[in-house]
Structure formats: structure tokens, C-alpha cells
């Protein structure tokens, strides 16, 4: 199977600030927001300000300005902590929701970290389907789906000793359907390098049966998306 061209991919989708946008559906998705990650780092002994809430809201606002979506999906691991949601995290979450809901419909898909989310937010779902696209977090298998949009694995690619969060695109790699793997939206998450990853190396069971070498990374350079060759080709020239 030939790699998809950059022109073809970017004509259908937008990639910006960790957000994935399906143009024909006016659907925007981010994954792994991990609200409260800065608080967890403080508890581990990191004592300089990280400005997590301000950074997240600024990123959301720039995405809304760029794409003007009808629907915005937060695709799992919205909270960082499994077992508690502090007052600060709840307040940050409320302000983020208010920012998004002022502009569009918001859908909350639960992830592996989100045991507390239903009690805080209500109205959460395990998956979201729209126009042939299926958004799930990726921590569980899923049947009967459209083009899959998942998170969970926080992919990043290493180029010349620098690490870049990346999307991974696979054409017809899951039951004949396309696949998009999302990077972590929270910039405090460094990502997991996937240059040499095999299917079994990923956390998501969905990716265990995918030929990882066929996945094409998409990275952002100076605000514009760049589609790289499949991982198998990158490995040959590394």
C-alpha cells in the first residue's frame, strides 16, 4: 500500500496544537488533556510554576479560532489522577468546558484515568460516532466502528535527537478502516517515542494488531502540519 500524500491528508483533515479536525464533519478531537498533571508534578517535588490551566485554555482558544468546529470531543484521560479530583482541577475543568461550550457542542469520552469524571461532569460516553468516524479513547477493544480516532498512547517521534508529539495515520489498518492516533494534548506530557515501536509495544489493544511500520507520523512545524513517511521507511534511514 502506497503512503497517503500530504495533499490528500490535509485536504480532509486539520492537525493543529494537538487537535485533529475532520473537515467534512466539522468535528474536532483532542485526547489526553490530563487536567491536574501539573498538580501531580508539584506533589512529586517540582516547585516552579507550570501555568497548566492558562496554557490549556490558550490552546483551546487558538484551536476554536482556527477550525470553528460544530462538535468538540475530549477523547479520554481528561483528568490526570485516577482516584481524586481536587478543587483546583474541578475549577480548571469548569473553565475549559465554559470556553468550549461558548462556541460549540462538547462531548466527553471517558478514558482509563477518568474514574471520577462521570461524578464530576455527568453526560459522559464511552464512544462517539459521527458521519462514519468513531472516537474512543483506545484503552479497550471496539467492534463495529468507522474510521477510528483514538488516544491513550501519547505518540512522539524523535528526529535529530529532538522529540516531537505526533499523530499517527494508518490507511485501512483496522478491519479495513482508517486509524488516527492522537498525541497527548497536555504539553506537560513529553510523549512516548514510537520510531521503532511494533504493534505489541503500544498500550492500546487496538494497536496490537496493526502493522506499526505502516503508520505515518504527522508533526506540526511552525503551526503547519507535515506528513512524514511511514515508520518503516523512517527506520531504514535512521
mmCIF file of C-alpha atoms in Angstrom:
data_model
loop_
_atom_site.group_PDB
_atom_site.id
_atom_site.type_symbol
_atom_site.label_atom_id
_atom_site.label_comp_id
_atom_site.label_asym_id
_atom_site.label_seq_id
_atom_site.Cartn_x
_atom_site.Cartn_y
_atom_site.Cartn_z
ATOM 1 C CA UNK A 1 0.000 0.000 0.000
ATOM 2 C CA UNK A 2 1.418 3.382 -1.030
ATOM 3 C CA UNK A 3 1.743 6.109 1.612
ATOM 4 C CA UNK A 4 -1.021 8.688 1.582
ATOM 5 C CA UNK A 5 0.105 12.012 0.157
ATOM 6 C CA UNK A 6 0.354 15.112 2.283
ATOM 7 C CA UNK A 7 -2.020 16.990 -0.035
ATOM 8 C CA UNK A 8 -4.688 14.283 0.233
ATOM 9 C CA UNK A 9 -4.486 14.022 4.020
ATOM 10 C CA UNK A 10 -4.506 17.763 4.627
ATOM 11 C CA UNK A 11 -7.404 18.288 2.240
ATOM 12 C CA UNK A 12 -9.569 16.107 4.510
ATOM 13 C CA UNK A 13 -8.130 16.811 7.949
ATOM 14 C CA UNK A 14 -6.590 19.539 10.050
ATOM 15 C CA UNK A 15 -3.789 18.972 12.561
ATOM 16 C CA UNK A 16 -3.068 21.832 14.931
ATOM 17 C CA UNK A 17 -1.885 22.249 18.544
ATOM 18 C CA UNK A 18 -2.580 18.571 19.250
ATOM 19 C CA UNK A 19 -6.108 18.761 17.791
ATOM 20 C CA UNK A 20 -7.448 16.651 14.930
ATOM 21 C CA UNK A 21 -10.151 18.176 12.736
ATOM 22 C CA UNK A 22 -12.401 16.322 10.283
ATOM 23 C CA UNK A 23 -13.344 18.997 7.780
ATOM 24 C CA UNK A 24 -16.433 17.350 6.269
ATOM 25 C CA UNK A 25 -17.940 16.726 9.720
ATOM 26 C CA UNK A 26 -16.844 19.956 11.443
ATOM 27 C CA UNK A 27 -15.565 17.603 14.151
ATOM 28 C CA UNK A 28 -12.595 18.457 16.369
ATOM 29 C CA UNK A 29 -10.936 15.957 18.728
ATOM 30 C CA UNK A 30 -8.231 16.223 21.362
ATOM 31 C CA UNK A 31 -7.088 13.420 23.638
ATOM 32 C CA UNK A 32 -5.268 13.045 26.939
ATOM 33 C CA UNK A 33 -5.793 16.541 28.313
ATOM 34 C CA UNK A 34 -4.729 15.228 31.760
ATOM 35 C CA UNK A 35 -6.034 18.189 33.739
ATOM 36 C CA UNK A 36 -4.215 18.137 37.071
ATOM 37 C CA UNK A 37 -0.897 16.854 35.712
ATOM 38 C CA UNK A 38 0.878 19.976 36.984
ATOM 39 C CA UNK A 39 -0.573 19.358 40.446
ATOM 40 C CA UNK A 40 0.754 15.790 40.385
ATOM 41 C CA UNK A 41 4.203 17.046 39.392
ATOM 42 C CA UNK A 42 4.154 19.508 42.299
ATOM 43 C CA UNK A 43 3.412 16.654 44.684
ATOM 44 C CA UNK A 44 6.451 14.841 43.286
ATOM 45 C CA UNK A 45 8.682 17.787 44.191
ATOM 46 C CA UNK A 46 8.612 20.075 41.139
ATOM 47 C CA UNK A 47 8.256 23.579 42.561
ATOM 48 C CA UNK A 48 8.296 26.080 39.707
ATOM 49 C CA UNK A 49 5.020 27.342 38.153
ATOM 50 C CA UNK A 50 3.807 25.415 35.106
ATOM 51 C CA UNK A 51 0.705 27.519 34.293
ATOM 52 C CA UNK A 52 -1.188 24.439 33.158
ATOM 53 C CA UNK A 53 -4.700 25.913 33.146
ATOM 54 C CA UNK A 54 -3.705 29.072 31.283
ATOM 55 C CA UNK A 55 -1.759 27.067 28.704
ATOM 56 C CA UNK A 56 -4.597 24.609 28.096
ATOM 57 C CA UNK A 57 -7.218 27.338 27.712
ATOM 58 C CA UNK A 58 -4.978 29.297 25.346
ATOM 59 C CA UNK A 59 -4.503 26.173 23.208
ATOM 60 C CA UNK A 60 -8.241 25.513 23.127
ATOM 61 C CA UNK A 61 -8.959 29.111 22.135
ATOM 62 C CA UNK A 62 -6.490 29.035 19.243
ATOM 63 C CA UNK A 63 -7.986 25.744 18.012
ATOM 64 C CA UNK A 64 -11.509 27.169 18.158
ATOM 65 C CA UNK A 65 -10.363 30.227 16.203
ATOM 66 C CA UNK A 66 -8.664 28.090 13.562
ATOM 67 C CA UNK A 67 -11.319 25.427 12.924
ATOM 68 C CA UNK A 68 -14.634 26.818 14.271
ATOM 69 C CA UNK A 69 -15.925 23.263 14.865
ATOM 70 C CA UNK A 70 -19.549 22.299 15.379
ATOM 71 C CA UNK A 71 -18.549 19.490 17.769
ATOM 72 C CA UNK A 72 -15.513 19.298 20.053
ATOM 73 C CA UNK A 73 -14.668 15.907 21.598
ATOM 74 C CA UNK A 74 -12.396 15.455 24.611
ATOM 75 C CA UNK A 75 -11.276 11.896 23.983
ATOM 76 C CA UNK A 76 -10.476 10.385 27.349
ATOM 77 C CA UNK A 77 -7.985 10.868 30.151
ATOM 78 C CA UNK A 78 -9.477 14.283 30.651
ATOM 79 C CA UNK A 79 -8.296 14.147 34.259
ATOM 80 C CA UNK A 80 -4.821 13.016 35.260
ATOM 81 C CA UNK A 81 -5.489 11.477 38.682
ATOM 82 C CA UNK A 82 -7.359 8.180 38.867
ATOM 83 C CA UNK A 83 -8.720 8.455 42.402
ATOM 84 C CA UNK A 84 -9.258 12.102 43.276
ATOM 85 C CA UNK A 85 -10.181 15.392 41.660
ATOM 86 C CA UNK A 86 -9.020 18.412 43.630
ATOM 87 C CA UNK A 87 -10.917 21.683 43.847
ATOM 88 C CA UNK A 88 -8.297 23.309 41.588
ATOM 89 C CA UNK A 89 -8.720 20.592 38.964
ATOM 90 C CA UNK A 90 -12.518 20.898 39.050
ATOM 91 C CA UNK A 91 -12.264 24.657 38.632
ATOM 92 C CA UNK A 92 -9.852 24.334 35.707
ATOM 93 C CA UNK A 93 -12.121 21.755 34.110
ATOM 94 C CA UNK A 94 -15.157 24.042 34.516
ATOM 95 C CA UNK A 95 -13.352 26.957 32.894
ATOM 96 C CA UNK A 96 -12.191 24.783 29.989
ATOM 97 C CA UNK A 97 -15.740 23.499 29.448
ATOM 98 C CA UNK A 98 -17.101 27.042 29.544
ATOM 99 C CA UNK A 99 -14.548 28.129 26.929
ATOM 100 C CA UNK A 100 -15.546 25.299 24.589
ATOM 101 C CA UNK A 101 -19.306 25.385 25.185
ATOM 102 C CA UNK A 102 -19.423 29.072 24.346
ATOM 103 C CA UNK A 103 -18.508 28.096 20.773
ATOM 104 C CA UNK A 104 -19.744 24.555 20.048
ATOM 105 C CA UNK A 105 -21.202 21.279 21.282
ATOM 106 C CA UNK A 106 -18.847 19.396 23.641
ATOM 107 C CA UNK A 107 -18.651 15.601 24.014
ATOM 108 C CA UNK A 108 -16.775 13.937 26.891
ATOM 109 C CA UNK A 109 -15.452 10.446 26.118
ATOM 110 C CA UNK A 110 -14.148 8.566 29.134
ATOM 111 C CA UNK A 111 -10.623 7.146 29.293
ATOM 112 C CA UNK A 112 -8.673 4.908 31.631
ATOM 113 C CA UNK A 113 -7.921 7.794 34.048
ATOM 114 C CA UNK A 114 -11.484 9.084 34.181
ATOM 115 C CA UNK A 115 -12.997 7.081 37.018
ATOM 116 C CA UNK A 116 -14.054 10.349 38.680
ATOM 117 C CA UNK A 117 -15.268 12.104 35.529
ATOM 118 C CA UNK A 118 -18.916 10.905 35.482
ATOM 119 C CA UNK A 119 -19.484 12.107 39.053
ATOM 120 C CA UNK A 120 -17.924 15.489 38.276
ATOM 121 C CA UNK A 121 -19.350 16.127 34.825
ATOM 122 C CA UNK A 122 -22.219 13.766 34.062
ATOM 123 C CA UNK A 123 -23.261 13.067 30.478
ATOM 124 C CA UNK A 124 -20.099 11.171 29.568
ATOM 125 C CA UNK A 125 -19.934 8.458 26.889
ATOM 126 C CA UNK A 126 -17.627 5.538 26.078
ATOM 127 C CA UNK A 127 -17.609 6.328 22.354
ATOM 128 C CA UNK A 128 -18.832 8.966 19.958
ATOM 129 C CA UNK A 129 -19.901 8.305 16.365
ATOM 130 C CA UNK A 130 -20.401 10.968 13.720
ATOM 131 C CA UNK A 131 -20.550 10.623 9.939
ATOM 132 C CA UNK A 132 -18.515 7.428 9.664
ATOM 133 C CA UNK A 133 -15.991 8.356 12.368
ATOM 134 C CA UNK A 134 -15.738 6.635 15.750
ATOM 135 C CA UNK A 135 -13.981 8.342 18.662
ATOM 136 C CA UNK A 136 -12.877 6.092 21.542
ATOM 137 C CA UNK A 137 -10.053 6.552 23.988
ATOM 138 C CA UNK A 138 -8.261 3.385 22.898
ATOM 139 C CA UNK A 139 -7.796 1.613 26.217
ATOM 140 C CA UNK A 140 -10.309 -1.072 25.186
ATOM 141 C CA UNK A 141 -11.127 -3.001 22.040
ATOM 142 C CA UNK A 142 -14.053 -1.760 19.974
ATOM 143 C CA UNK A 143 -16.216 -3.540 17.403
ATOM 144 C CA UNK A 144 -18.438 -2.211 14.642
ATOM 145 C CA UNK A 145 -16.697 1.120 14.101
ATOM 146 C CA UNK A 146 -15.993 3.650 11.416
ATOM 147 C CA UNK A 147 -12.695 5.436 10.903
ATOM 148 C CA UNK A 148 -11.153 5.177 14.360
ATOM 149 C CA UNK A 149 -9.817 8.152 16.300
ATOM 150 C CA UNK A 150 -8.010 7.085 19.483
ATOM 151 C CA UNK A 151 -5.636 8.427 22.125
ATOM 152 C CA UNK A 152 -4.092 6.659 25.107
ATOM 153 C CA UNK A 153 -0.552 6.086 23.764
ATOM 154 C CA UNK A 154 0.825 9.667 23.613
ATOM 155 C CA UNK A 155 2.943 9.088 20.459
ATOM 156 C CA UNK A 156 6.001 11.210 19.738
ATOM 157 C CA UNK A 157 8.701 10.897 17.118
ATOM 158 C CA UNK A 158 12.412 11.575 17.546
ATOM 159 C CA UNK A 159 14.203 13.455 14.765
ATOM 160 C CA UNK A 160 17.839 14.516 15.095
ATOM 161 C CA UNK A 161 17.694 13.933 18.853
ATOM 162 C CA UNK A 162 14.633 16.198 19.249
ATOM 163 C CA UNK A 163 11.259 14.804 20.324
ATOM 164 C CA UNK A 164 8.023 15.932 18.645
ATOM 165 C CA UNK A 165 4.499 14.916 19.680
ATOM 166 C CA UNK A 166 2.879 13.382 16.630
ATOM 167 C CA UNK A 167 -0.314 11.990 15.197
ATOM 168 C CA UNK A 168 -0.189 8.565 13.558
ATOM 169 C CA UNK A 169 -2.300 7.898 10.479
ATOM 170 C CA UNK A 170 -2.993 4.440 9.108
ATOM 171 C CA UNK A 171 -4.985 3.791 5.965
ATOM 172 C CA UNK A 172 -7.382 0.801 6.251
ATOM 173 C CA UNK A 173 -5.313 -0.765 9.056
ATOM 174 C CA UNK A 174 -8.142 -1.754 11.453
ATOM 175 C CA UNK A 175 -10.787 -4.011 9.887
ATOM 176 C CA UNK A 176 -10.383 -2.111 6.642
ATOM 177 C CA UNK A 177 -10.965 1.241 8.330
ATOM 178 C CA UNK A 178 -8.573 4.147 8.700
ATOM 179 C CA UNK A 179 -6.977 4.949 12.057
ATOM 180 C CA UNK A 180 -5.791 8.168 13.665
ATOM 181 C CA UNK A 181 -3.787 8.001 16.902
ATOM 182 C CA UNK A 182 -3.737 11.273 18.813
ATOM 183 C CA UNK A 183 -0.817 12.824 20.706
ATOM 184 C CA UNK A 184 -1.292 13.932 24.310
ATOM 185 C CA UNK A 185 -2.899 17.365 24.334
ATOM 186 C CA UNK A 186 -1.297 18.464 27.605
ATOM 187 C CA UNK A 187 2.130 19.931 26.700
ATOM 188 C CA UNK A 188 3.492 18.768 30.069
ATOM 189 C CA UNK A 189 3.288 15.194 28.729
ATOM 190 C CA UNK A 190 6.529 14.521 26.827
ATOM 191 C CA UNK A 191 5.098 11.679 24.738
ATOM 192 C CA UNK A 192 6.401 8.177 24.070
ATOM 193 C CA UNK A 193 8.867 7.757 21.195
ATOM 194 C CA UNK A 194 7.438 5.434 18.528
ATOM 195 C CA UNK A 195 10.214 5.419 15.910
ATOM 196 C CA UNK A 196 10.903 1.719 16.445
ATOM 197 C CA UNK A 197 7.625 0.657 18.064
ATOM 198 C CA UNK A 198 5.889 -2.534 16.999
ATOM 199 C CA UNK A 199 2.193 -3.155 17.448
ATOM 200 C CA UNK A 200 2.725 -5.097 20.660
ATOM 201 C CA UNK A 201 4.680 -2.188 22.169
ATOM 202 C CA UNK A 202 1.670 0.125 22.313
ATOM 203 C CA UNK A 203 -0.685 0.345 25.282
ATOM 204 C CA UNK A 204 -3.852 0.271 23.209
ATOM 205 C CA UNK A 205 -5.121 -3.227 22.372
ATOM 206 C CA UNK A 206 -6.405 -1.744 19.109
ATOM 207 C CA UNK A 207 -2.807 -1.147 18.020
ATOM 208 C CA UNK A 208 -1.607 -4.628 18.941
ATOM 209 C CA UNK A 209 -2.991 -5.969 15.654
ATOM 210 C CA UNK A 210 -1.792 -3.080 13.490
ATOM 211 C CA UNK A 211 1.365 -3.082 11.360
ATOM 212 C CA UNK A 212 3.034 -0.164 13.133
ATOM 213 C CA UNK A 213 5.515 0.267 10.297
ATOM 214 C CA UNK A 214 2.676 1.344 8.001
ATOM 215 C CA UNK A 215 1.629 4.245 10.238
ATOM 216 C CA UNK A 216 2.523 7.729 9.024
ATOM 217 C CA UNK A 217 3.502 10.360 11.606
ATOM 218 C CA UNK A 218 2.125 13.865 11.256
ATOM 219 C CA UNK A 219 4.014 16.594 13.117
ATOM 220 C CA UNK A 220 3.463 20.313 13.448
ATOM 221 C CA UNK A 221 6.223 22.682 12.344
ATOM 222 C CA UNK A 222 5.698 26.432 12.834
ATOM 223 C CA UNK A 223 1.932 25.944 13.020
ATOM 224 C CA UNK A 224 1.662 23.804 9.890
ATOM 225 C CA UNK A 225 1.228 20.030 9.625
ATOM 226 C CA UNK A 226 3.939 17.951 7.943
ATOM 227 C CA UNK A 227 3.171 14.376 6.872
ATOM 228 C CA UNK A 228 6.192 12.080 7.215
ATOM 229 C CA UNK A 229 6.863 8.732 5.517
ATOM 230 C CA UNK A 230 5.587 5.572 7.250
ATOM 231 C CA UNK A 231 7.541 4.464 10.308
ATOM 232 C CA UNK A 232 9.080 1.546 8.415
ATOM 233 C CA UNK A 233 10.714 3.994 5.985
ATOM 234 C CA UNK A 234 11.921 6.250 8.780
ATOM 235 C CA UNK A 235 13.570 3.257 10.491
ATOM 236 C CA UNK A 236 15.505 2.396 7.336
ATOM 237 C CA UNK A 237 17.142 5.806 7.211
ATOM 238 C CA UNK A 238 17.615 6.377 10.955
#
